[in-house]
Amino acid sequence: MPRIRHERFDCSPGCTVEGTLRYIDGKWKGVVLYHLLEGTMRFNEIRRRIPNCTQRMLTNQLRELEMDGLIARKVYAQVPPKVEYSLTPRGRSLEPVITALKVWGDANVTLAPEVSQAA
Amino acid sequence: MPRIRHERFDCSPGCTVEGTLRYIDGKWKGVVLYHLLEGTMRFNEIRRRIPNCTQRMLTNQLRELEMDGLIARKVYAQVPPKVEYSLTPRGRSLEPVITALKVWGDANVTLAPEVSQAA
DNA sequence: CATGACGGTATCCTTTTCGACACTATGTGC
DNA sequence: GCACATAGTGTCGAAAAGGATACCGTCATG
């Protein structure tokens, strides 16, 4: 962990907005949380849903989300390895936020053609 | 402008979440939008509300928000200069998102002591 | 004449982010 | 014996983000 996360928020009043943003900041965290809203998932299951995210990045994002107490990581001591990720209650409490992001995005974000139309 | 903003979103289905996030990504955009929800404001008015944001950063963020069609910039040809910033309809449509961020932040983000308690 | 307010720019530099790629261990199937 | 799947880790390097500082022109004020 390269930085101490959220050690303090020295911004002006009203910036809990900014504070929240820092939790879901990071290129893939929003999507990860969004997918986890559907339920518990294994590492590669999440990976397959976010094909453009490299393995290393996904690991990073999951670790940060875990450190922030938003997701839980459960390791099964077996081979091949099995690790399950799920939202914590705190993570689930972000649902309105994620939903708001989704709603706005659906209405306002134009996806790349090959995504919104093609395979 | 160093990059072409939001030229495409080549992520998996459901990632309009990620798309939305990219609009309000940037260290101060969330707060700027939050403050602009209150109404039209001049440059230094916004600045005073976000003391930790440097002038350069504020300019950057405002420019990006403007490029994204979220805020409008109105310049009055007078001396000393007067520039007003306000939300566009598209920007205002983000209100539920910002509000959700604020609500969650109020409940879950701990501000630094000197901010939440002291002057 | 000097200073400050206004709304910025320009330049430099450091930190952070992110992607590519190689590598790990173990068990199963071919 | 080899590749494959699982869930990662390590290292490298490019690019982007962000902060510090100095500077701009104009007008009003002292």
CSV table of N, CA and C (backbone and C1' of nucleotides) in Angstrom, one decimal, chain A residues 42 44 55-56 59 63 73 81 85, chain D residues 5-13:
chain,number,residue,atom,x,y,z
A,42,ARG,N,-16.2,-14.7,-7.1
A,42,ARG,CA,-14.8,-15.1,-7.1
A,42,ARG,C,-13.9,-14.1,-7.9
A,44,ASN,N,-11.8,-14.4,-10.5
A,44,ASN,CA,-11.9,-14.4,-11.9
A,44,ASN,C,-13.3,-14.2,-12.5
A,55,GLN,N,-5.1,-8.0,-14.4
A,55,GLN,CA,-5.1,-8.7,-13.1
A,55,GLN,C,-4.5,-7.9,-12.0
A,56,ARG,N,-3.4,-7.3,-12.3
A,56,ARG,CA,-2.8,-6.5,-11.2
A,56,ARG,C,-3.6,-5.4,-10.7
A,59,THR,N,-6.5,-6.7,-8.6
A,59,THR,CA,-6.0,-7.0,-7.3
A,59,THR,C,-5.9,-5.7,-6.5
A,63,ARG,N,-7.9,-4.8,-3.1
A,63,ARG,CA,-7.2,-4.6,-1.8
A,63,ARG,C,-7.6,-3.2,-1.2
A,73,ARG,N,-13.1,-10.1,2.0
A,73,ARG,CA,-12.3,-11.1,1.2
A,73,ARG,C,-12.2,-12.4,2.0
A,81,PRO,N,-6.7,-22.3,-5.6
A,81,PRO,CA,-7.2,-21.3,-4.7
A,81,PRO,C,-8.6,-20.9,-5.0
A,85,TYR,N,-15.2,-12.6,-2.9
A,85,TYR,CA,-15.4,-11.2,-2.6
A,85,TYR,C,-16.9,-10.8,-2.4
D,5,DA,P,-7.2,-22.2,-19.2
D,5,DA,O5',-7.7,-22.2,-17.7
D,5,DA,C5',-8.6,-23.2,-17.2
D,5,DA,C4',-8.5,-23.2,-15.7
D,5,DA,C3',-8.7,-21.7,-15.1
D,5,DA,O3',-9.8,-21.6,-14.3
D,5,DA,C1',-6.8,-22.9,-14.1
D,6,DT,P,-10.2,-20.2,-13.7
D,6,DT,O5',-9.5,-20.2,-12.3
D,6,DT,C5',-9.8,-21.1,-11.2
D,6,DT,C4',-8.9,-20.9,-10.1
D,6,DT,C3',-8.8,-19.4,-9.7
D,6,DT,O3',-9.6,-19.2,-8.5
D,6,DT,C1',-6.7,-20.5,-9.7
D,7,DA,P,-10.1,-17.7,-8.2
D,7,DA,O5',-8.8,-17.0,-7.5
D,7,DA,C5',-8.3,-17.5,-6.3
D,7,DA,C4',-7.0,-16.8,-6.0
D,7,DA,C3',-7.1,-15.3,-6.1
D,7,DA,O3',-6.4,-14.7,-5.0
D,7,DA,C1',-5.3,-16.1,-7.4
D,8,DG,P,-6.7,-13.2,-4.6
D,8,DG,O5',-6.0,-12.4,-5.8
D,8,DG,C5',-4.8,-11.7,-5.6
D,8,DG,C4',-3.6,-12.6,-5.6
D,8,DG,C3',-2.3,-11.8,-5.6
D,8,DG,O3',-2.0,-11.6,-4.2
D,8,DG,C1',-2.2,-13.7,-7.1
D,9,DT,P,-1.2,-10.2,-3.9
D,9,DT,O5',0.3,-10.5,-4.4
D,9,DT,C5',1.1,-11.5,-3.9
D,9,DT,C4',2.4,-11.5,-4.5
D,9,DT,C3',3.1,-10.1,-4.5
D,9,DT,O3',4.4,-10.3,-4.0
D,9,DT,C1',3.0,-10.9,-6.7
D,10,DG,P,5.3,-9.0,-3.7
D,10,DG,O5',6.3,-8.8,-5.0
D,10,DG,C5',6.7,-9.9,-5.7
D,10,DG,C4',7.8,-9.5,-6.7
D,10,DG,C3',8.3,-8.0,-6.4
D,10,DG,O3',9.7,-8.0,-6.6
D,10,DG,C1',7.2,-8.1,-8.6
D,11,DT,P,10.5,-6.6,-6.4
D,11,DT,O5',10.7,-6.1,-7.9
D,11,DT,C5',11.0,-7.0,-8.9
D,11,DT,C4',10.9,-6.3,-10.3
D,11,DT,C3',11.3,-4.9,-10.3
D,11,DT,O3',12.3,-4.7,-11.3
D,11,DT,C1',9.3,-5.1,-11.4
D,12,DC,P,13.2,-3.4,-11.4
D,12,DC,O5',12.6,-2.7,-12.7
D,12,DC,C5',12.6,-3.4,-13.9
D,12,DC,C4',11.7,-2.7,-14.9
D,12,DC,C3',11.9,-1.2,-15.0
D,12,DC,O3',12.5,-0.9,-16.2
D,12,DC,C1',9.6,-1.7,-14.9
D,13,DG,P,13.1,0.5,-16.6
D,13,DG,O5',11.9,1.2,-17.3
D,13,DG,C5',11.2,0.5,-18.3
D,13,DG,C4',9.9,1.3,-18.6
D,13,DG,C3',10.2,2.8,-18.7
D,13,DG,O3',9.5,3.3,-19.8
D,13,DG,C1',8.4,2.4,-17.2
